[in-house]
GROMACS .gro file of N, CA and C in nm:
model
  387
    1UNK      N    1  11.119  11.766  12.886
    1UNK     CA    2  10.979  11.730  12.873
    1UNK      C    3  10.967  11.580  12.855
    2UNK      N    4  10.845  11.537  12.930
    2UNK     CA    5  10.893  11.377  12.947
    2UNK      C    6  10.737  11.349  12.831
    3UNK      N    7  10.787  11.235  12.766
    3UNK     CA    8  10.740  11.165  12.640
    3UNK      C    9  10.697  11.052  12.719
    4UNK      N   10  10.534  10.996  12.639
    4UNK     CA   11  10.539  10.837  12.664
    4UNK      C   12  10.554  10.800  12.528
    5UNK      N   13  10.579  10.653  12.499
    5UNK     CA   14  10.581  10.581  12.372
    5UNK      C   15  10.487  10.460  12.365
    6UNK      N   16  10.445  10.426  12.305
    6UNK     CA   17  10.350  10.327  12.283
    6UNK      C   18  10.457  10.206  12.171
    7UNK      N   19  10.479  10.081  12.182
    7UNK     CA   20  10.497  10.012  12.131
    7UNK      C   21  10.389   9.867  12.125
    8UNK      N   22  10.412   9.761  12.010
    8UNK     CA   23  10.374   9.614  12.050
    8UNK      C   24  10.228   9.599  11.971
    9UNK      N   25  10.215   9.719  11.908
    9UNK     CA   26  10.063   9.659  11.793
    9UNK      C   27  10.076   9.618  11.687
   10UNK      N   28   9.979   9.607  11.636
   10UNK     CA   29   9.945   9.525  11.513
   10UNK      C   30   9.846   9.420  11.461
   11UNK      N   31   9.885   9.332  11.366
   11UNK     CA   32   9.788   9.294  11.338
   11UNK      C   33   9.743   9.103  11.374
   12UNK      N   34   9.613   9.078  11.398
   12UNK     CA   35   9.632   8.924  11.456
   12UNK      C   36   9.486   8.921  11.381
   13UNK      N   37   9.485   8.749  11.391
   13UNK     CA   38   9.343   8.693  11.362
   13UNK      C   39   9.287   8.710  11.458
   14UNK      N   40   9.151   8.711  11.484
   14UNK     CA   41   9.061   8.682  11.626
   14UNK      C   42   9.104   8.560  11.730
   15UNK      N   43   9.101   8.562  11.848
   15UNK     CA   44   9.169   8.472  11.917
   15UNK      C   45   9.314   8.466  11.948
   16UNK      N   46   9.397   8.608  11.872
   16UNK     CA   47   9.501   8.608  11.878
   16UNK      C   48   9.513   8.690  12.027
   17UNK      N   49   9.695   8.710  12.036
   17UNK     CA   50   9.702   8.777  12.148
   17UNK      C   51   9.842   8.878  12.115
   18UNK      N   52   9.831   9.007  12.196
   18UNK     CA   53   9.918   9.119  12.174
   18UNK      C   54   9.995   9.134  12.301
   19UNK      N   55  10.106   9.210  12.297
   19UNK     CA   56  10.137   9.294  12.445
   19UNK      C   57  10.154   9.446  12.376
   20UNK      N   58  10.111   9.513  12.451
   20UNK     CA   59  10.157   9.664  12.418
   20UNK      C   60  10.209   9.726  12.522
   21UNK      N   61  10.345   9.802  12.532
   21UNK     CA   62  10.411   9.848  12.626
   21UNK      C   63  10.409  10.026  12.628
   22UNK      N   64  10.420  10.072  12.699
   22UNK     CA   65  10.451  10.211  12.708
   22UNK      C   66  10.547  10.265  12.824
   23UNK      N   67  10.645  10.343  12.740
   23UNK     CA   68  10.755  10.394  12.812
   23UNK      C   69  10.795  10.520  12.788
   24UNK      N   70  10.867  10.577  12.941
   24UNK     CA   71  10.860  10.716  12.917
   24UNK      C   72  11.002  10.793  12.908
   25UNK      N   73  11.005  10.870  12.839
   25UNK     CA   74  11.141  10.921  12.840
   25UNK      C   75  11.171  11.065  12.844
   26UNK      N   76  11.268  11.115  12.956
   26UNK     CA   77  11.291  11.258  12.985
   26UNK      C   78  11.299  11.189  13.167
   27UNK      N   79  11.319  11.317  13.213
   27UNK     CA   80  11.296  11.334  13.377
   27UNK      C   81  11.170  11.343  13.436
   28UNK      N   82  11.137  11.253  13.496
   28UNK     CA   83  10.980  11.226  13.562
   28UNK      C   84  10.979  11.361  13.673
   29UNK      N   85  10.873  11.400  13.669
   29UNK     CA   86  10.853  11.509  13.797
   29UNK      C   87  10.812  11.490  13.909
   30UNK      N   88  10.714  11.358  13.897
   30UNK     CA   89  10.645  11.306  14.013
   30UNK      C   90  10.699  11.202  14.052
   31UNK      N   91  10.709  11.127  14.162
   31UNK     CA   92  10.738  10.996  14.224
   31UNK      C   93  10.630  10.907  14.197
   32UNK      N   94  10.567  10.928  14.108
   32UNK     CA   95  10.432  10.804  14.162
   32UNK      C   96  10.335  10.863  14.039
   33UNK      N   97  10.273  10.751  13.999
   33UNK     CA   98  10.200  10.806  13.847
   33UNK      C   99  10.091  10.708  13.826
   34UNK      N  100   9.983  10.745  13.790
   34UNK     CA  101   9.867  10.663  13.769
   34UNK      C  102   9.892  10.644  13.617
   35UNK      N  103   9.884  10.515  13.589
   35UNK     CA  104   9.917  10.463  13.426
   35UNK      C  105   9.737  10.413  13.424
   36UNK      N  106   9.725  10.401  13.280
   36UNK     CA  107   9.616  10.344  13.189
   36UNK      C  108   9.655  10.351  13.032
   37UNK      N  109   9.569  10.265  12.968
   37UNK     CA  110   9.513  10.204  12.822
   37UNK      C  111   9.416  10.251  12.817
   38UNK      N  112   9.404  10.349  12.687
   38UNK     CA  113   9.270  10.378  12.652
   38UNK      C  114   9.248  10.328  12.499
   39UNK      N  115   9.144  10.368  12.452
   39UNK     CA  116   9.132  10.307  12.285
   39UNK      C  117   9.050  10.377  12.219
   40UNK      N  118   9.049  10.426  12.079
   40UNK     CA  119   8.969  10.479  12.032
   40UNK      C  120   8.990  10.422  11.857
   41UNK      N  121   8.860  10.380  11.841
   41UNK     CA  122   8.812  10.339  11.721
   41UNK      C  123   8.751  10.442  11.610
   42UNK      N  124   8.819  10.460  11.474
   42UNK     CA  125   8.698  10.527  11.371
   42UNK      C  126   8.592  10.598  11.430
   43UNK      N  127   8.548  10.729  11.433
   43UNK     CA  128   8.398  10.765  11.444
   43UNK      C  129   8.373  10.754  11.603
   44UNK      N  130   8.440  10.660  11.692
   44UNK     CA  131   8.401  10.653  11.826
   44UNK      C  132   8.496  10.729  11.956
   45UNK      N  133   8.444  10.743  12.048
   45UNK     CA  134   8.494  10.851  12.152
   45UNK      C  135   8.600  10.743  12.186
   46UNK      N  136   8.704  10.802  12.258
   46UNK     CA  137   8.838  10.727  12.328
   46UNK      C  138   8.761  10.685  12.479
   47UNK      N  139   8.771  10.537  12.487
   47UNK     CA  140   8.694  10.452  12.627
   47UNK      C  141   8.861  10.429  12.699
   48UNK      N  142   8.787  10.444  12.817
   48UNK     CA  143   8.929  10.375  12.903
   48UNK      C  144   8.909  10.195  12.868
   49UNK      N  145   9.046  10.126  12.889
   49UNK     CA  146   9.028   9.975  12.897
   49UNK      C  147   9.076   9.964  12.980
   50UNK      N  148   9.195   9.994  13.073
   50UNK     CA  149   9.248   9.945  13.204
   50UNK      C  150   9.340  10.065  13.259
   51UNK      N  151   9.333  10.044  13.411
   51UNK     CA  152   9.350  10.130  13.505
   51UNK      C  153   9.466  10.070  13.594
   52UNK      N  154   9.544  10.107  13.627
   52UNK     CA  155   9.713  10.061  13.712
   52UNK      C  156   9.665  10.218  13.808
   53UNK      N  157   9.665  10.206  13.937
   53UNK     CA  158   9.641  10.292  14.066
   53UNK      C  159   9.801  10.283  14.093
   54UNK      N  160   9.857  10.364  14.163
   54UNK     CA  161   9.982  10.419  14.229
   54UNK      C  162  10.002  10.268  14.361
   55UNK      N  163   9.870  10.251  14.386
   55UNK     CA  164   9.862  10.113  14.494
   55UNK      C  165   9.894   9.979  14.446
   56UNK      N  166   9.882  10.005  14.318
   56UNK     CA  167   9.899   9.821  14.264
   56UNK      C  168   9.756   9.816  14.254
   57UNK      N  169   9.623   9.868  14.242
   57UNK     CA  170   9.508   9.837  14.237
   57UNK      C  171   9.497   9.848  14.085
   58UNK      N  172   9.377   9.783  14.022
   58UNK     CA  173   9.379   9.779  13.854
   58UNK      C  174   9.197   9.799  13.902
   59UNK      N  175   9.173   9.845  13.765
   59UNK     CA  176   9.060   9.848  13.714
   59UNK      C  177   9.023   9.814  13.564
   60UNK      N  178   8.946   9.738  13.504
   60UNK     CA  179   8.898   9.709  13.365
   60UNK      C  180   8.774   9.762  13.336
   61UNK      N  181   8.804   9.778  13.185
   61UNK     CA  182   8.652   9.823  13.159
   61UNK      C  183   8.548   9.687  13.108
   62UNK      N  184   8.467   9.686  13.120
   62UNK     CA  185   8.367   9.544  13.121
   62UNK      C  186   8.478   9.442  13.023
   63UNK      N  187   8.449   9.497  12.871
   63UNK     CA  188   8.425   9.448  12.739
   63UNK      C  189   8.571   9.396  12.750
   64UNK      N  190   8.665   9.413  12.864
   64UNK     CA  191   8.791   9.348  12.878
   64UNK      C  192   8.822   9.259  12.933
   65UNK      N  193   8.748   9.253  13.049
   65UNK     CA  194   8.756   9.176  13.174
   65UNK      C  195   8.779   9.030  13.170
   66UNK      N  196   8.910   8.997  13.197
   66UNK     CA  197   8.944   8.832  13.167
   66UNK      C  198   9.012   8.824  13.109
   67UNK      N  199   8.989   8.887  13.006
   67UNK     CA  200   9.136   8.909  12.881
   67UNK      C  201   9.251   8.957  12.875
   68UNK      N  202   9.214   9.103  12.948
   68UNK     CA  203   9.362   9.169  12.917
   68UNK      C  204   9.389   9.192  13.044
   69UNK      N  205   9.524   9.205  13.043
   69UNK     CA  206   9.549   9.237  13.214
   69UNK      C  207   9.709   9.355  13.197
   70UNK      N  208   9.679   9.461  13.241
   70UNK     CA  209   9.749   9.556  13.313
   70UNK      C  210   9.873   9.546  13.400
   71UNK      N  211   9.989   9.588  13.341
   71UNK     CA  212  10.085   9.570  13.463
   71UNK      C  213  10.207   9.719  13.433
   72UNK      N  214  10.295   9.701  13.529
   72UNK     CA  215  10.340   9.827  13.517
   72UNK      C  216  10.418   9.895  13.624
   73UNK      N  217  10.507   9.990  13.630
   73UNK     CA  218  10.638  10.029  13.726
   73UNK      C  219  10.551  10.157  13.779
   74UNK      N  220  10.469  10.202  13.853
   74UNK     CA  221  10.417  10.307  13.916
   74UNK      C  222  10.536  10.471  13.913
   75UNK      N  223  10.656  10.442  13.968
   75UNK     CA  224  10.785  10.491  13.967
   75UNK      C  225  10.805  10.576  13.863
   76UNK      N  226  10.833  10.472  13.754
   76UNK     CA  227  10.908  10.492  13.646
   76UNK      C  228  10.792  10.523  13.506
   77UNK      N  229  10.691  10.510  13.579
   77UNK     CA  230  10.571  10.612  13.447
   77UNK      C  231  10.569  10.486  13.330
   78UNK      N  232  10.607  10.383  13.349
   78UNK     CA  233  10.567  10.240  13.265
   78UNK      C  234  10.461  10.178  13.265
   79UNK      N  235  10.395  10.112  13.165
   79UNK     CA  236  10.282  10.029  13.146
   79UNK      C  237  10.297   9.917  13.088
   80UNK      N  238  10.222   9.831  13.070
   80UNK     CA  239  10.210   9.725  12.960
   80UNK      C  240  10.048   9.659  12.944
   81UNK      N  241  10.040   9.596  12.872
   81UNK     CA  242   9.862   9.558  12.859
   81UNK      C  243   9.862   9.425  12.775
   82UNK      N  244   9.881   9.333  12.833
   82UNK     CA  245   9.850   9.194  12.802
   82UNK      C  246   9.752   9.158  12.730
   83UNK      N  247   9.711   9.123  12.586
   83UNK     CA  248   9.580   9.130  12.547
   83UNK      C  249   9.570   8.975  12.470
   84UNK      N  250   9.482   8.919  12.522
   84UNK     CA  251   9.438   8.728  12.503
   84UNK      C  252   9.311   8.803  12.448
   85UNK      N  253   9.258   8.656  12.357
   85UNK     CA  254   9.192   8.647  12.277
   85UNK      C  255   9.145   8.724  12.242
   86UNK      N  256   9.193   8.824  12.152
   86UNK     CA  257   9.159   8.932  12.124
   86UNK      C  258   9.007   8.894  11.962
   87UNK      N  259   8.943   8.993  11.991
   87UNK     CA  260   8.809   8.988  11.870
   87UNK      C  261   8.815   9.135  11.800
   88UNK      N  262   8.771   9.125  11.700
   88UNK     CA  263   8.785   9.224  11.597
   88UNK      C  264   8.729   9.334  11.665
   89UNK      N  265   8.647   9.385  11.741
   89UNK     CA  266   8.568   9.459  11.792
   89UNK      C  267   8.699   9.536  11.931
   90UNK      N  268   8.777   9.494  11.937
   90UNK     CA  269   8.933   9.570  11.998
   90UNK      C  270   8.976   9.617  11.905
   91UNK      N  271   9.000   9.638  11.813
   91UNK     CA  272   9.053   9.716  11.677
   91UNK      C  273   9.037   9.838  11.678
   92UNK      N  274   9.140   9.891  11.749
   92UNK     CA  275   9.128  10.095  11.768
   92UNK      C  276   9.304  10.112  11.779
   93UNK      N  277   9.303  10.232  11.782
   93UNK     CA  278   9.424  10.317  11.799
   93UNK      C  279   9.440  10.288  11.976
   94UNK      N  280   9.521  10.230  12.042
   94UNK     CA  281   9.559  10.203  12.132
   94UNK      C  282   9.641  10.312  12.231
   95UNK      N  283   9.589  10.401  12.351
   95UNK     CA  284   9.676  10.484  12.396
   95UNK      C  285   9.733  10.480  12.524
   96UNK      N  286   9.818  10.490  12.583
   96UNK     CA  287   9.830  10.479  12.724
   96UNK      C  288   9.853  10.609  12.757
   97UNK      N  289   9.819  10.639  12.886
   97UNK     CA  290   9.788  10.766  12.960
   97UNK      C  291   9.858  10.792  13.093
   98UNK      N  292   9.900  10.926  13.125
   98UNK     CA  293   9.950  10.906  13.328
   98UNK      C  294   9.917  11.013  13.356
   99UNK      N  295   9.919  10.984  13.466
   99UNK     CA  296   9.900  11.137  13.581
   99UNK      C  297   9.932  11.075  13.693
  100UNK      N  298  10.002  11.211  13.747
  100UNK     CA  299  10.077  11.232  13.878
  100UNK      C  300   9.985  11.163  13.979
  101UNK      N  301  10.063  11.073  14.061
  101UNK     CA  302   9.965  11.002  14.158
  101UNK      C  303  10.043  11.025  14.338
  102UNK      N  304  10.136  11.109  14.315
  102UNK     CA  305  10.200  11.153  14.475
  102UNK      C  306  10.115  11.286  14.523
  103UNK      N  307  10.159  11.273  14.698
  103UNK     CA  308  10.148  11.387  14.744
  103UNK      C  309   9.996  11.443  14.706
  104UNK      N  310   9.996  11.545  14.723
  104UNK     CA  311   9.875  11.649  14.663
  104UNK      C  312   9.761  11.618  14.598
  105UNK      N  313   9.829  11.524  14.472
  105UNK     CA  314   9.752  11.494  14.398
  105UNK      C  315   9.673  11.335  14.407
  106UNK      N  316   9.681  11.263  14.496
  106UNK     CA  317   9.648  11.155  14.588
  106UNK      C  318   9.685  11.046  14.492
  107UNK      N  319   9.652  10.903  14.520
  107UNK     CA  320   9.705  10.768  14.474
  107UNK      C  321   9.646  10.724  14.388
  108UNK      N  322   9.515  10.756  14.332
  108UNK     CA  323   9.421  10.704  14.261
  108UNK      C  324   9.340  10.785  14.157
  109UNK      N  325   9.301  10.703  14.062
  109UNK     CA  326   9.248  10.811  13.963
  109UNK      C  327   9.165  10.696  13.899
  110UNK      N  328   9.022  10.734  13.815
  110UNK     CA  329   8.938  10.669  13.755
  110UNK      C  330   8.977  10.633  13.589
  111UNK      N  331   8.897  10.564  13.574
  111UNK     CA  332   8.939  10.550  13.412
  111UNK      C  333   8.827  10.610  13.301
  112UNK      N  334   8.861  10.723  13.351
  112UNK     CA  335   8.797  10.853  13.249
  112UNK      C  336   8.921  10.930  13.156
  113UNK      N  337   8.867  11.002  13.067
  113UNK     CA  338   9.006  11.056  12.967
  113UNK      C  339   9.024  11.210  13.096
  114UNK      N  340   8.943  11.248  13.132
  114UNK     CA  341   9.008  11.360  13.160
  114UNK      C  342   9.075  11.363  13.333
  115UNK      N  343   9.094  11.226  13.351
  115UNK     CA  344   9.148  11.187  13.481
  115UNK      C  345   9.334  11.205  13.434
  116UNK      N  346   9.335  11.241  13.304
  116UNK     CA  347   9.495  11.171  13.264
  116UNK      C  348   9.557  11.310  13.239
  117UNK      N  349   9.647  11.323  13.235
  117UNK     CA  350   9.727  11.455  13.193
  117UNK      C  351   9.785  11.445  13.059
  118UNK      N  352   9.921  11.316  13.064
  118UNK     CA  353   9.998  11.285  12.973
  118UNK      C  354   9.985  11.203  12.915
  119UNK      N  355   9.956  11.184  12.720
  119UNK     CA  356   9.933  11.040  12.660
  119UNK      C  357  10.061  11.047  12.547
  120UNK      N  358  10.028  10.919  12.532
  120UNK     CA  359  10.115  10.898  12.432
  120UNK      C  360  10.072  10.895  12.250
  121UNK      N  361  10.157  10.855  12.169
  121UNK     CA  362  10.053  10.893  12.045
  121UNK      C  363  10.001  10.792  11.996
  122UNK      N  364   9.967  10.665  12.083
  122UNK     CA  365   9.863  10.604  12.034
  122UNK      C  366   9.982  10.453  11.899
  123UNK      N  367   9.956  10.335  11.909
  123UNK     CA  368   9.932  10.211  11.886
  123UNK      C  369   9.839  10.168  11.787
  124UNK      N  370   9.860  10.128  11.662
  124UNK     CA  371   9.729  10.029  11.607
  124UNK      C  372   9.724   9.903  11.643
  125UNK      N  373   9.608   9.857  11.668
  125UNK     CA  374   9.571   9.716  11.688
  125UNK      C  375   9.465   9.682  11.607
  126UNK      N  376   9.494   9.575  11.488
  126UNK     CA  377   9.383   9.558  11.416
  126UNK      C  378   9.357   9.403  11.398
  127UNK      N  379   9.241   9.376  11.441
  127UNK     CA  380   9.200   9.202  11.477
  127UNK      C  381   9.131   9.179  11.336
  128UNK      N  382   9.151   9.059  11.282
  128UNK     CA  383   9.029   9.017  11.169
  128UNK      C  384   8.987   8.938  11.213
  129UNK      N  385   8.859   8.904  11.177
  129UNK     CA  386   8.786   8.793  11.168
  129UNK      C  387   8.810   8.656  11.090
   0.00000   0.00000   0.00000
């Protein structure tokens, strides 16, 4: 049974900057895997923040855009999430997510929670002011 892991959080002043990585371990089933970052704060629903497509295509969610940037082994079910100037208002439990992106199940997937199959258990990231 294949595991992701979430590493690389913690804690920064505002303006600071993070990397958070996610890696998977066991035997992959698929050749090809749609990775994402999602986040969920206290009291609030889990939002996607960035999207890695099986193509090399990315997607952000607004409140990111510029800041953090997405990268990642499609293959090998890896992520990472670059995060610049980070503001207190990023301060959630940090998760990365995959689903099968070969064959059948086509190359692309949105950055919704129920686009994902497999997550990991989630990262703190906590910004102060």
């Amino acid at each position: 049974q294949v595991q992701w892991v979430e590493s690389g959080g913690g804690s920064v002043q505002a303006g600071g900057s993070l990397r958070l990585s996610c890696t998977a371990s066991g035997h992959l089933a698929y050749s090809l895997y749609c990775m994402a970052w999602f986040r969920q704060a206290p009291g609030k629903e889990r939002a996607g923040v960035a999207l890695l497509n099986s193509d090399g295509s990315t997607k952000y969610a607004d409140f990111v855009k510029g800041r953090f940037t997405i990268s990642g082994d499609n293959t090998r079910a890896t992520v990472s999430l670059e995060m610049l100037n980070l503001k207190p208002e990023d301060s959630a439990m940090y998760y990365c997510a995959a689903a099968p992106c070969s064959g059948l199940y086509g190359g692309s997937r949105t950055l919704v929670r129920h686009d994902f199959d497999y997550w990991g258990q989630g990262t703190q990231v906590t910004v102060s002011s």
